[in-house]
Amino acid sequence: MPTMFYNTLSHSLAEFIPLVPGPDSADPLRGAVIRMYSCGPTVYDYAHIGNFRAFLFADVLRRYLEFRQARVQQVMNMTDVGHMTDDAVADGAGQDKLQLAVEKMKATKKSGQALVADPNNPFQVADFFAAAFLADARALGLAVVADYDRADDAAAREVVMPRPTRHIDDFIQLIQRLLANGHAYVAADGVVYYDVGSFGAYGKLSGNDLSRLAHGAGGRTNSQAAKRHPADFFLWKPDRAHLMRWNSPWGEGYPGWHIECSAMAMHFLGESLDIHTGGEDNIFPHHECEIAQSEGATGKEFARCWMHTRHLMVNGEKMSKSKGNFFTMGDLTGKGYDPLVIRYALICTRYRETTNFTLQSLHEAAAAITSLRDLADKLTRTVAAVDEAAGDGDTAGFAGVEPGRTAAHAVLLAADEAAMIDEFSQAMDDDLNISAALAALFTWANPLAKKGKLDYPTARSGLAALRRVDHVLGVIFPPLRALPPVIQKKVDALMHQRLQARKSRDFTASDALRRELAALGVDVQDTPAGSTCRPRLAPPV
RNA sequence: GGCCGGAUGCCCGAGCGGACUAAGGGAGCGGAUUGCAAAUCCGCGAUUCGUGGGUUCGAAUCCCACUCCGGCCUCCA
């Protein structure tokens, strides 16, 4: 079955064929090199789970392509240029968002918790939130951040998650190119604008057309004398008062908010990309403008496939700051949810559906992950026991290699496993239908989990299959977060206390202790051999 | 006003013309086991797919109308 993705550009499902396909025409993904650009976070504040849903969608997409044996070069920007809160006239009005962040930082400093040394320094503020983003993203298992962490120096990291403030020269060059070929102009107010009228394809992504943009009820109608068309957007704005500003041929100022993605994507990935991802809100105007800038400059198709994820709702409502109904990672981990639970809850529905996020969905996720992890444990123990007895230490072959890439692929799968992998893959080929893919996984996993004793070939094959799907899912094999040492001490003490209570058959005390332990984040299980405990993925209900 | 999506059991969510007596997950209920516990195991929950028409031998799946919900058109993932 061909790999079908919904392409916002064509408004339809179409087979995805890489620009540089692999050698096998029957399976163009295998061995392909796929260049993918993902619109990343702005680092003016903590990212919320709605943001992370979009990044996780890109992550699952990338991981699935790797599952299919493609090599993916993914670039995700971290926007640290202070863009404007009120860009309604496509002209940089309102307040600088980084300026707002700086004000907030100053406020927290006054209240005694200094988050950065100098809250007046926008670069420090941006660095602070960039670090916070990376920490959250690591916990969620974003592969692009793993790449970033593996990069050995700052320059190498820059390739993976570039920061616009370090690419101002690229922006200037791109703007000069657009000026030279007539797609941009310097207006009477000294601002450099993109001339949308010069780019006939403007609107091809979003379905907007210029006449409607000029006259529609949805804003952007403000006439600005300096611009040729109301939809013209600025590329560079001279402004000596702006918080972050740089020298340019058009005076000291700052870049427009669309130029960074065009410039950095082309800088690192070339003039044509395979896939460009983002949230649905990026379609217009951001991605529309990216296309105009990039294709206006190069004359080549900028991105072959545009993929957008729908918004996340919280408790049935759109997330918004005024309602205060958004969660950050810290909010949820603080309540006792493991990041892997959050990951699962955010990836387990198809990216093109509006999804409603609730705390209940986290508990469902915890239950689902727990059963898969229990199966993985059982398979691992079975394999390890035999390998140990045989003395070949072969289990290292599983642990040491990046999952999904080599070792797991090298293990020949039994018929059941192969069928599951095939079904999983077919579902994902259908525009990343992860619900159906998960159904295939559970349908295979449940009987295996219920079987009492497994033979070695079954366990080994099952483990390899689980590792392969988990290369996409990323929730079965990554370690859970560790209990803080202080809590661990308490847990040990309570477990001991409980053992005493059970010895004297004081089950009331034993159960009370179980609840205490649950509140601390561990689940207790009693077996004939004694009591054990393990970390909980979610707090008790 | 323009342009898009969506409505499936208690909840989430697949299915997109015949294998649907509707996947999978969660919650619930009954039983086994147990400490009248936790964990585990076995079993049970939609004659029905927003409403009304239509097409068809056959519709959750196609067409029309209606109702409701959501998104974008403006900073947002």
Coordinates of C-alpha atoms (C1' of nucleotides) in Angstrom, one line a residue:
Chain A
M1 CA 0.0 0.0 0.0
P2 CA 1.4 3.4 -0.9
T3 CA 2.0 5.9 1.8
M4 CA -0.8 8.4 1.6
F5 CA -0.7 11.8 3.4
Y6 CA -3.2 14.6 3.3
N7 CA -1.5 17.5 1.6
T8 CA -3.0 20.9 2.5
L9 CA -1.6 22.3 -0.7
S10 CA -3.7 20.0 -2.9
H11 CA -6.5 19.7 -0.4
S12 CA -6.4 16.0 -0.9
L13 CA -4.9 12.7 0.1
A14 CA -2.0 11.8 -2.2
E15 CA 0.8 9.3 -2.3
F16 CA 3.9 10.7 -0.6
I17 CA 7.0 10.2 -2.7
P18 CA 10.3 11.7 -1.5
L19 CA 12.2 14.1 -3.7
V20 CA 15.1 11.7 -3.3
P21 CA 13.4 8.3 -3.3
G22 CA 15.1 5.1 -2.2
P23 CA 16.5 2.6 -4.8
D24 CA 13.4 0.3 -4.7
S25 CA 10.6 1.8 -6.8
A26 CA 8.1 -0.5 -5.1
D27 CA 9.0 1.1 -1.7
P28 CA 10.3 4.6 -2.3
L29 CA 10.6 5.4 1.4
R30 CA 13.1 2.7 2.1
G31 CA 16.5 4.3 1.8
A32 CA 15.1 7.7 0.9
V33 CA 16.5 10.9 2.3
I34 CA 13.6 13.0 3.5
R35 CA 14.0 16.7 4.3
M36 CA 11.4 18.0 6.7
Y37 CA 10.9 21.4 8.3
S38 CA 8.7 21.7 11.3
C39 CA 7.5 25.1 12.6
G40 CA 8.7 25.1 16.2
P41 CA 8.0 27.0 19.4
T42 CA 8.4 30.6 20.2
V43 CA 10.4 31.1 23.3
Y44 CA 8.7 33.9 25.0
D45 CA 6.9 31.7 27.5
Y46 CA 6.4 28.0 28.5
A47 CA 5.0 25.9 25.8
H48 CA 1.6 24.3 26.5
I49 CA 0.3 20.9 25.6
G50 CA -1.5 22.4 22.5
N51 CA 1.9 23.4 21.2
F52 CA 3.3 20.1 22.1
R53 CA 0.6 18.2 20.2
A54 CA 1.8 19.9 17.0
F55 CA 5.4 19.1 17.7
L56 CA 4.5 15.5 18.7
F57 CA 2.6 15.1 15.4
A58 CA 5.7 16.1 13.5
D59 CA 7.7 13.7 15.8
V60 CA 5.4 10.7 15.1
L61 CA 5.5 11.5 11.3
R62 CA 9.3 11.6 11.4
R63 CA 9.5 8.4 13.4
Y64 CA 7.1 6.6 11.1
L65 CA 9.2 7.6 8.1
E66 CA 12.2 6.1 10.0
F67 CA 10.2 3.0 10.8
R68 CA 9.8 2.7 7.0
Q69 CA 13.6 2.9 6.7
A70 CA 13.9 6.4 5.4
R71 CA 16.5 8.8 6.7
V72 CA 14.9 12.0 7.9
Q73 CA 16.6 15.3 8.2
Q74 CA 14.4 17.3 10.4
V75 CA 14.9 21.0 11.2
M76 CA 12.7 22.8 13.8
N77 CA 13.2 26.4 14.6
M78 CA 13.0 28.0 18.0
T79 CA 11.8 31.5 17.4
D80 CA 13.5 34.0 19.6
V81 CA 13.0 37.2 17.6
G82 CA 10.5 39.3 19.4
H83 CA 7.5 39.4 17.1
M84 CA 4.5 41.5 17.7
T85 CA 1.3 40.8 19.6
D86 CA -0.9 42.6 17.2
D87 CA 0.0 41.9 13.7
A88 CA -3.5 42.4 12.4
V89 CA -2.4 44.8 9.7
A90 CA 0.5 42.5 8.7
D91 CA 2.6 45.4 9.7
G92 CA 4.1 44.8 13.1
A93 CA 1.8 46.8 15.3
G94 CA 1.1 46.2 19.0
Q95 CA 3.6 45.0 21.6
D96 CA 6.8 43.1 21.2
K97 CA 6.1 39.7 22.6
L98 CA 9.7 39.3 23.9
Q99 CA 9.3 42.7 25.5
L100 CA 6.3 41.3 27.3
A101 CA 8.3 38.3 28.4
V102 CA 11.0 40.7 29.7
E103 CA 8.4 42.6 31.7
K104 CA 7.1 39.3 33.2
M105 CA 10.6 38.3 34.1
K106 CA 11.2 41.6 35.8
A107 CA 8.0 41.0 37.8
T108 CA 9.1 37.6 38.9
K109 CA 12.5 39.0 39.9
K110 CA 10.8 41.6 42.0
S111 CA 8.8 38.8 43.7
G112 CA 12.0 37.2 44.7
Q113 CA 12.4 34.3 42.2
A114 CA 14.9 35.3 39.7
L115 CA 14.7 33.1 36.7
V116 CA 17.5 34.8 34.7
A117 CA 20.4 36.9 35.8
D118 CA 19.4 40.0 33.9
P119 CA 15.7 40.1 33.1
N120 CA 16.3 43.2 31.0
N121 CA 18.3 41.1 28.5
P122 CA 15.9 39.6 25.9
F123 CA 18.5 37.1 24.8
Q124 CA 18.7 35.7 28.4
V125 CA 15.0 35.6 28.6
A126 CA 14.8 33.7 25.3
D127 CA 17.5 31.4 26.4
F128 CA 15.6 30.6 29.6
F129 CA 12.5 29.6 27.8
A130 CA 14.4 27.8 25.1
A131 CA 16.0 25.7 27.8
A132 CA 12.6 25.1 29.4
F133 CA 11.2 24.0 26.1
L134 CA 14.1 21.6 25.5
A135 CA 13.6 20.0 28.9
D136 CA 9.9 19.5 28.3
A137 CA 10.5 18.2 24.8
R138 CA 13.2 15.7 26.1
A139 CA 10.7 14.4 28.6
L140 CA 8.2 13.9 25.8
G141 CA 10.7 12.1 23.7
L142 CA 10.9 14.4 20.7
A143 CA 13.4 12.9 18.3
V144 CA 14.5 16.2 17.0
V145 CA 15.6 17.2 20.5
A146 CA 17.5 13.9 20.8
D147 CA 19.3 14.9 17.6
Y148 CA 20.0 18.3 19.1
D149 CA 21.4 16.8 22.2
R150 CA 23.6 14.4 20.2
A151 CA 25.1 17.3 18.1
D152 CA 28.6 17.8 19.5
D153 CA 28.8 21.6 19.4
A154 CA 26.8 24.7 19.1
A155 CA 27.2 24.9 15.3
A156 CA 26.0 21.4 14.9
R157 CA 23.0 22.0 17.2
E158 CA 22.2 25.0 15.1
V159 CA 21.5 22.8 12.1
V160 CA 18.8 20.9 14.0
M161 CA 17.0 23.6 16.0
P162 CA 18.2 26.9 14.6
R163 CA 17.5 30.2 16.3
P164 CA 16.5 33.1 14.1
T165 CA 18.6 35.7 15.9
R166 CA 21.6 33.9 14.6
H167 CA 20.5 33.9 11.0
I168 CA 19.8 37.6 10.4
D169 CA 22.3 37.6 7.5
D170 CA 20.3 34.8 5.8
F171 CA 17.1 36.9 6.1
I172 CA 18.8 40.0 4.7
Q173 CA 20.1 38.0 1.7
L174 CA 16.7 36.5 1.0
I175 CA 15.1 39.9 1.2
Q176 CA 17.7 41.3 -1.2
R177 CA 16.9 38.5 -3.6
L178 CA 13.2 39.3 -3.4
L179 CA 13.9 43.0 -4.0
A180 CA 16.1 42.2 -6.9
N181 CA 13.5 40.1 -8.7
G182 CA 10.6 42.4 -8.1
H183 CA 8.7 40.5 -5.4
A184 CA 9.5 43.1 -2.7
Y185 CA 9.7 46.8 -2.5
V186 CA 10.8 49.5 -0.1
A187 CA 7.8 51.7 0.7
A188 CA 7.7 55.4 1.5
D189 CA 7.7 54.6 5.2
G190 CA 11.1 52.8 4.7
V191 CA 9.6 49.4 5.4
V192 CA 10.4 46.5 3.1
Y193 CA 7.2 44.8 2.0
Y194 CA 6.5 41.6 0.1
D195 CA 4.4 42.5 -3.0
V196 CA 1.7 39.8 -2.9
G197 CA 0.4 41.1 -6.2
S198 CA 3.6 40.0 -7.9
F199 CA 3.2 36.4 -6.8
G200 CA 0.3 35.0 -8.8
A201 CA 0.1 31.8 -6.6
Y202 CA -0.5 33.7 -3.4
G203 CA -3.4 32.0 -1.7
K204 CA -2.8 28.5 -3.2
L205 CA -2.2 27.0 0.2
S206 CA -5.0 28.5 2.2
G207 CA -7.6 29.0 -0.6
N208 CA -7.7 32.7 0.0
D209 CA -7.6 35.0 -2.9
L210 CA -6.3 38.6 -2.9
S211 CA -9.6 40.2 -3.7
R212 CA -11.2 38.5 -0.8
L213 CA -8.3 39.3 1.5
A214 CA -8.7 42.9 0.6
H215 CA -12.5 43.1 1.1
G216 CA -13.5 40.2 3.4
A217 CA -15.0 40.7 6.8
G218 CA -12.1 39.1 8.6
G219 CA -9.7 42.0 9.0
R220 CA -6.6 42.7 7.0
T221 CA -8.6 45.4 5.3
N222 CA -6.9 48.2 7.1
S223 CA -5.6 50.4 4.4
Q224 CA -2.0 51.4 4.8
A225 CA -1.0 54.1 2.5
A226 CA 2.5 52.9 2.2
K227 CA 1.5 49.4 1.0
R228 CA 0.5 48.5 -2.5
H229 CA -1.9 45.9 -1.3
P230 CA -3.5 45.5 2.1
A231 CA -2.2 41.9 2.2
D232 CA 1.4 42.9 1.6
F233 CA 3.4 41.9 4.6
F234 CA 6.6 43.4 5.9
L235 CA 10.0 41.6 5.5
W236 CA 12.1 44.2 7.3
K237 CA 11.1 47.1 9.5
P238 CA 13.5 49.8 10.4
D239 CA 12.8 50.7 14.0
R240 CA 15.4 52.0 16.4
A241 CA 13.1 51.6 19.4
H242 CA 12.6 47.8 19.0
L243 CA 14.0 45.7 21.7
M244 CA 16.0 43.4 19.5
R245 CA 17.4 45.1 16.4
W246 CA 20.0 44.6 13.8
N247 CA 21.8 46.5 11.1
S248 CA 20.5 46.1 7.6
P249 CA 20.7 47.8 4.2
W250 CA 17.3 49.3 5.1
G251 CA 18.4 50.6 8.5
E252 CA 18.5 49.3 12.0
G253 CA 15.4 47.3 12.7
Y254 CA 14.0 43.8 12.8
P255 CA 12.8 41.1 10.4
G256 CA 9.2 40.1 9.6
W257 CA 7.8 37.1 11.2
H258 CA 7.5 34.9 8.1
I259 CA 11.0 35.3 6.7
E260 CA 12.8 33.2 9.3
C261 CA 11.2 29.9 8.3
S262 CA 11.8 30.5 4.6
A263 CA 15.4 31.5 5.1
M264 CA 16.4 28.9 7.7
A265 CA 14.6 26.0 5.9
M266 CA 16.4 26.8 2.7
H267 CA 19.7 27.4 4.5
F268 CA 19.7 24.0 6.1
L269 CA 17.6 21.8 3.8
G270 CA 17.9 23.4 0.3
E271 CA 15.4 25.2 -1.8
S272 CA 12.9 22.3 -2.0
L273 CA 11.7 20.4 1.0
D274 CA 9.8 17.1 1.2
I275 CA 7.5 18.0 4.1
H276 CA 6.7 21.1 5.9
T277 CA 4.6 20.7 9.1
G278 CA 2.8 23.1 11.5
G279 CA -0.4 23.7 13.3
E280 CA -3.5 24.5 11.3
D281 CA -3.3 28.1 12.4
N282 CA 0.0 28.4 10.5
I283 CA -1.7 27.7 7.1
F284 CA -2.7 31.4 6.8
P285 CA -0.9 33.7 6.8
H286 CA 2.4 32.2 7.9
H287 CA 2.8 29.3 5.5
E288 CA 1.1 31.2 2.7
C289 CA 3.7 33.9 3.1
E290 CA 6.6 31.4 3.4
I291 CA 5.6 30.0 0.0
A292 CA 5.4 33.4 -1.5
Q293 CA 8.9 34.3 -0.1
S294 CA 10.6 31.1 -1.0
E295 CA 9.1 30.4 -4.4
G296 CA 9.3 34.1 -5.2
A297 CA 13.0 33.9 -4.6
T298 CA 13.9 30.6 -6.1
G299 CA 11.2 29.9 -8.7
K300 CA 11.1 26.3 -7.4
E301 CA 8.5 24.5 -5.4
F302 CA 9.3 25.2 -1.8
A303 CA 7.7 22.2 -0.1
R304 CA 6.1 19.2 -1.8
C305 CA 3.9 18.2 1.1
W306 CA 2.3 20.5 3.6
M307 CA 0.9 18.8 6.7
H308 CA -1.0 20.6 9.4
T309 CA -2.3 19.3 12.7
R310 CA -5.7 20.5 14.1
H311 CA -6.0 22.3 17.4
L312 CA -6.3 20.7 20.8
M313 CA -9.3 21.5 22.9
V314 CA -9.3 21.3 26.7
N315 CA -12.4 20.0 28.4
G316 CA -14.4 20.8 25.3
E317 CA -13.2 24.3 24.9
K318 CA -10.7 26.1 22.8
M319 CA -7.6 26.8 24.8
S320 CA -7.1 30.4 25.6
K321 CA -5.2 32.5 28.0
S322 CA -8.3 34.4 29.1
K323 CA -10.1 31.1 30.1
G324 CA -6.8 29.9 31.6
N325 CA -7.7 26.4 30.4
F326 CA -4.3 25.5 29.1
F327 CA -1.8 23.1 30.7
T328 CA 2.0 23.3 30.6
M329 CA 4.1 20.2 31.0
G330 CA 5.0 21.4 34.5
D331 CA 1.3 21.7 35.4
L332 CA 0.7 18.0 34.5
T333 CA 3.9 16.4 35.8
G334 CA 3.3 18.4 39.0
K335 CA -0.1 16.6 39.4
G336 CA 1.8 13.3 39.1
Y337 CA 1.5 12.4 35.4
D338 CA 4.5 10.8 33.8
P339 CA 5.6 12.7 30.6
L340 CA 5.1 9.4 28.6
V341 CA 1.5 9.4 29.6
I342 CA 1.2 13.0 28.2
R343 CA 2.9 11.9 25.1
Y344 CA 0.6 9.0 24.5
A345 CA -2.5 11.1 25.2
L346 CA -1.4 13.7 22.7
I347 CA -0.5 11.2 19.9
C348 CA -3.2 8.6 20.2
T349 CA -5.7 10.3 18.0
R350 CA -5.2 11.2 14.4
Y351 CA -3.5 14.5 13.8
R352 CA -6.2 15.8 11.5
E353 CA -8.9 15.5 14.1
T354 CA -9.6 18.2 16.6
T355 CA -8.9 16.4 19.9
N356 CA -10.3 17.1 23.3
F357 CA -7.8 16.9 26.1
T358 CA -9.0 16.0 29.6
L359 CA -7.4 14.6 32.7
Q360 CA -9.4 11.4 32.1
S361 CA -7.6 11.0 28.7
L362 CA -4.3 10.9 30.7
H363 CA -5.7 8.1 32.9
E364 CA -6.7 6.2 29.9
A365 CA -3.3 6.7 28.4
A366 CA -1.6 5.5 31.6
A367 CA -3.7 2.3 31.5
A368 CA -2.9 1.7 27.9
I369 CA 0.9 2.3 28.3
T370 CA 1.1 0.2 31.4
S371 CA -0.3 -2.9 29.7
L372 CA 2.2 -2.5 26.9
R373 CA 5.1 -1.9 29.2
D374 CA 4.1 -4.9 31.3
L375 CA 4.2 -7.0 28.1
A376 CA 7.6 -5.6 27.2
D377 CA 8.9 -6.5 30.7
K378 CA 7.6 -10.0 30.4
L379 CA 9.2 -10.5 26.9
T380 CA 12.5 -9.0 28.0
R381 CA 12.7 -11.2 31.1
T382 CA 12.0 -14.3 29.0
V383 CA 14.6 -13.4 26.5
A384 CA 17.2 -12.4 29.1
A385 CA 16.7 -15.6 31.1
V386 CA 17.4 -17.8 28.1
D387 CA 20.3 -15.7 26.9
E388 CA 21.8 -15.7 30.3
A389 CA 21.5 -19.5 30.5
A390 CA 23.1 -19.8 27.1
G391 CA 25.8 -17.3 28.2
D392 CA 25.9 -15.4 25.0
G393 CA 24.8 -12.1 26.4
D394 CA 22.8 -11.5 23.3
T395 CA 20.3 -9.2 25.0
A396 CA 22.8 -6.4 24.7
G397 CA 22.1 -6.5 21.0
F398 CA 18.7 -5.1 21.7
A399 CA 19.6 -2.6 24.3
G400 CA 22.5 -0.9 22.6
V401 CA 21.0 -0.1 19.3
E402 CA 18.6 2.7 18.4
P403 CA 15.2 1.0 18.3
G404 CA 13.5 0.6 15.0
R405 CA 16.6 1.1 13.0
T406 CA 18.8 -1.9 12.9
A407 CA 18.8 -4.6 15.5
A408 CA 15.0 -4.8 15.8
H409 CA 14.8 -4.9 12.0
A410 CA 17.4 -7.6 11.9
V411 CA 15.4 -10.0 13.9
L412 CA 13.2 -12.2 11.7
L413 CA 9.6 -11.9 12.9
A414 CA 7.2 -14.7 13.4
A415 CA 4.0 -14.7 11.3
D416 CA 1.9 -13.1 14.0
E417 CA 4.4 -10.3 14.6
A418 CA 4.9 -9.7 10.9
A419 CA 1.1 -9.5 10.4
M420 CA 0.8 -7.0 13.3
I421 CA 3.7 -4.9 11.9
D422 CA 2.1 -5.0 8.5
E423 CA -1.3 -3.9 9.8
F424 CA 0.3 -1.2 11.9
S425 CA 2.2 0.1 9.0
Q426 CA -0.8 0.0 6.7
A427 CA -2.8 2.1 9.1
M428 CA 0.0 4.6 9.4
D429 CA 0.2 4.7 5.6
D430 CA -3.4 5.9 5.6
D431 CA -2.5 9.5 6.6
L432 CA -1.1 8.4 10.0
N433 CA -4.2 6.7 11.2
I434 CA -2.7 6.0 14.6
S435 CA -5.9 4.8 16.2
A436 CA -6.2 2.0 13.8
A437 CA -2.5 1.3 14.2
L438 CA -2.8 1.1 17.9
A439 CA -5.8 -1.2 17.5
A440 CA -3.5 -3.6 15.5
L441 CA -0.9 -3.4 18.2
F442 CA -3.3 -4.2 21.1
T443 CA -5.1 -6.9 19.1
W444 CA -1.7 -8.7 18.8
A445 CA -0.4 -7.7 22.3
N446 CA -3.3 -8.8 24.4
P447 CA -3.3 -12.6 23.8
L448 CA 0.5 -12.5 24.1
A449 CA 0.3 -10.8 27.4
K450 CA -2.3 -13.3 28.7
K451 CA -0.3 -16.4 27.7
G452 CA 1.3 -17.9 30.7
K453 CA 4.8 -19.0 29.6
L454 CA 6.4 -18.0 26.4
D455 CA 9.0 -19.9 24.5
Y456 CA 12.2 -18.1 23.5
P457 CA 11.5 -17.6 19.8
T458 CA 8.1 -16.1 20.5
A459 CA 9.5 -13.8 23.1
R460 CA 12.4 -12.7 21.0
S461 CA 10.2 -12.1 18.0
G462 CA 7.6 -10.3 20.1
L463 CA 10.2 -8.1 21.7
A464 CA 11.6 -7.1 18.3
A465 CA 8.1 -6.3 17.0
L466 CA 7.4 -4.2 20.1
R467 CA 10.6 -2.3 19.7
R468 CA 9.7 -1.5 16.1
V469 CA 6.4 -0.1 16.8
D470 CA 7.8 1.8 19.8
H471 CA 10.2 3.5 17.5
V472 CA 7.1 5.3 16.3
L473 CA 5.2 5.5 19.6
G474 CA 8.0 6.1 22.0
V475 CA 6.1 5.2 25.1
I476 CA 7.0 1.5 25.8
F477 CA 10.7 1.4 26.3
P478 CA 11.8 4.8 27.4
P479 CA 12.5 4.9 31.2
L480 CA 9.9 6.4 33.5
R481 CA 10.9 9.4 35.4
A482 CA 12.7 8.5 38.7
L483 CA 11.3 9.2 42.1
P484 CA 13.1 11.9 43.9
P485 CA 15.5 10.4 46.5
V486 CA 13.5 11.9 49.4
I487 CA 10.3 10.3 48.2
Q488 CA 12.1 7.0 47.5
K489 CA 13.2 6.9 51.1
K490 CA 9.7 7.4 52.3
V491 CA 8.5 4.7 49.9
D492 CA 11.0 2.3 51.3
A493 CA 10.0 3.1 54.9
L494 CA 6.3 2.7 54.1
M495 CA 6.9 -0.6 52.3
H496 CA 8.7 -1.9 55.3
Q497 CA 5.9 -0.7 57.6
R498 CA 3.4 -2.4 55.4
L499 CA 5.3 -5.7 55.4
Q500 CA 5.0 -5.6 59.2
A501 CA 1.3 -4.9 59.1
R502 CA 0.8 -7.8 56.7
K503 CA 2.7 -10.1 58.9
S504 CA 0.4 -9.4 61.7
R505 CA -2.6 -9.6 59.3
D506 CA -3.6 -6.1 59.9
F507 CA -5.1 -5.5 56.5
T508 CA -6.8 -2.2 57.4
A509 CA -3.4 -0.7 58.1
S510 CA -1.9 -2.5 55.0
D511 CA -4.5 -0.9 52.8
A512 CA -4.1 2.5 54.3
L513 CA -0.4 2.2 53.6
R514 CA -1.2 1.2 50.0
R515 CA -3.1 4.4 49.5
E516 CA -0.3 6.5 51.1
L517 CA 2.2 4.8 48.7
A518 CA -0.1 5.5 45.8
A519 CA -0.2 9.2 46.7
L520 CA 3.6 9.1 46.7
G521 CA 3.5 7.7 43.2
V522 CA 4.0 4.0 43.5
D523 CA 1.7 1.0 42.9
V524 CA 1.9 -1.9 45.3
Q525 CA 1.4 -5.5 44.3
D526 CA 1.2 -8.5 46.5
T527 CA 2.4 -11.8 45.2
P528 CA 3.0 -15.1 47.0
A529 CA 6.7 -14.2 46.9
G530 CA 6.1 -11.0 48.7
S531 CA 5.1 -7.4 47.9
T532 CA 6.7 -5.2 45.3
C533 CA 6.0 -1.7 44.1
R534 CA 6.5 0.1 40.9
P535 CA 6.1 3.7 39.7
R536 CA 2.7 4.9 38.9
L537 CA 2.1 6.7 35.6
A538 CA -0.8 8.7 36.9
P539 CA -1.9 9.9 40.3
P540 CA -4.7 8.0 42.0
V541 CA -8.2 9.1 41.0
Chain B
rG1 C1' -20.2 37.3 5.1
rG2 C1' -16.5 33.6 2.8
rC3 C1' -13.9 28.9 3.3
rC4 C1' -13.2 24.2 5.8
rG5 C1' -14.0 20.0 9.2
rG6 C1' -17.2 17.0 12.3
rA7 C1' -21.8 14.4 14.7
rU8 C1' -20.6 6.3 16.0
rG9 C1' -22.0 2.7 22.7
rC10 C1' -21.3 5.4 29.6
rC11 C1' -16.5 8.2 27.8
rC12 C1' -12.5 8.4 24.0
rG13 C1' -12.2 6.5 19.1
rA14 C1' -11.6 3.2 14.2
rG15 C1' -14.7 1.9 10.2
rC16 C1' -16.1 5.5 4.5
rG17 C1' -21.1 0.7 -0.3
rG18 C1' -21.6 -6.2 1.1
rA19 C1' -16.6 -10.5 5.9
rC20 C1' -20.6 -4.5 10.7
rU21 C1' -24.1 -9.7 14.7
rA22 C1' -19.4 -1.9 14.4
rA23 C1' -11.9 -2.5 15.7
rG24 C1' -9.1 -0.8 19.8
rG25 C1' -8.6 1.9 24.5
rG26 C1' -10.9 3.5 29.1
rA27 C1' -14.8 3.2 32.7
rG28 C1' -18.8 -0.2 34.5
rC29 C1' -21.1 -4.9 35.7
rG30 C1' -21.1 -10.5 36.9
rG31 C1' -17.7 -14.6 38.1
rA32 C1' -12.7 -17.1 39.4
rU33 C1' -8.7 -16.1 42.6
rU34 C1' -7.6 -13.3 47.2
rG35 C1' -7.4 -11.0 52.9
rC36 C1' -15.2 -10.0 51.9
rA37 C1' -7.9 -6.1 49.4
rA38 C1' -4.6 -4.8 45.2
rA39 C1' -2.9 -7.1 40.8
rU40 C1' -4.4 -11.0 37.5
rC41 C1' -7.8 -14.2 34.7
rC42 C1' -12.8 -15.5 32.5
rG43 C1' -17.4 -13.4 30.9
rC44 C1' -21.3 -9.3 29.7
rG45 C1' -22.6 -4.3 27.7
rA46 C1' -24.5 -0.1 20.5
rU47 C1' -30.4 -4.8 16.2
rU48 C1' -27.4 0.6 16.1
rC49 C1' -24.1 4.8 13.7
rG50 C1' -27.2 13.6 14.8
rU51 C1' -32.6 14.1 12.3
rG52 C1' -35.7 13.4 7.9
rG53 C1' -35.8 11.9 2.9
rG54 C1' -33.5 9.5 -1.4
rU55 C1' -30.1 6.1 -4.5
rU56 C1' -29.0 0.7 -4.3
rC57 C1' -30.4 -6.2 -4.3
rG58 C1' -27.6 -4.0 -0.1
rA59 C1' -25.7 2.3 3.6
rA60 C1' -22.6 4.0 9.6
rU61 C1' -20.4 4.3 4.7
rC62 C1' -23.1 7.6 -1.5
rC63 C1' -26.8 12.0 -2.6
rC64 C1' -30.2 16.0 -0.8
rA65 C1' -32.4 18.8 3.2
rC66 C1' -32.4 20.1 8.2
rU67 C1' -30.3 20.5 13.3
rC68 C1' -26.2 20.9 16.3
rC69 C1' -20.8 21.4 17.3
rG70 C1' -15.9 23.1 16.0
rG71 C1' -12.0 25.5 13.2
rC72 C1' -9.8 29.2 9.8
rC73 C1' -10.4 34.1 7.4
rU74 C1' -6.6 38.4 13.0
rC75 C1' -1.1 36.9 17.2
rC76 C1' -1.7 31.7 18.1
rA77 C1' 0.7 24.8 17.4

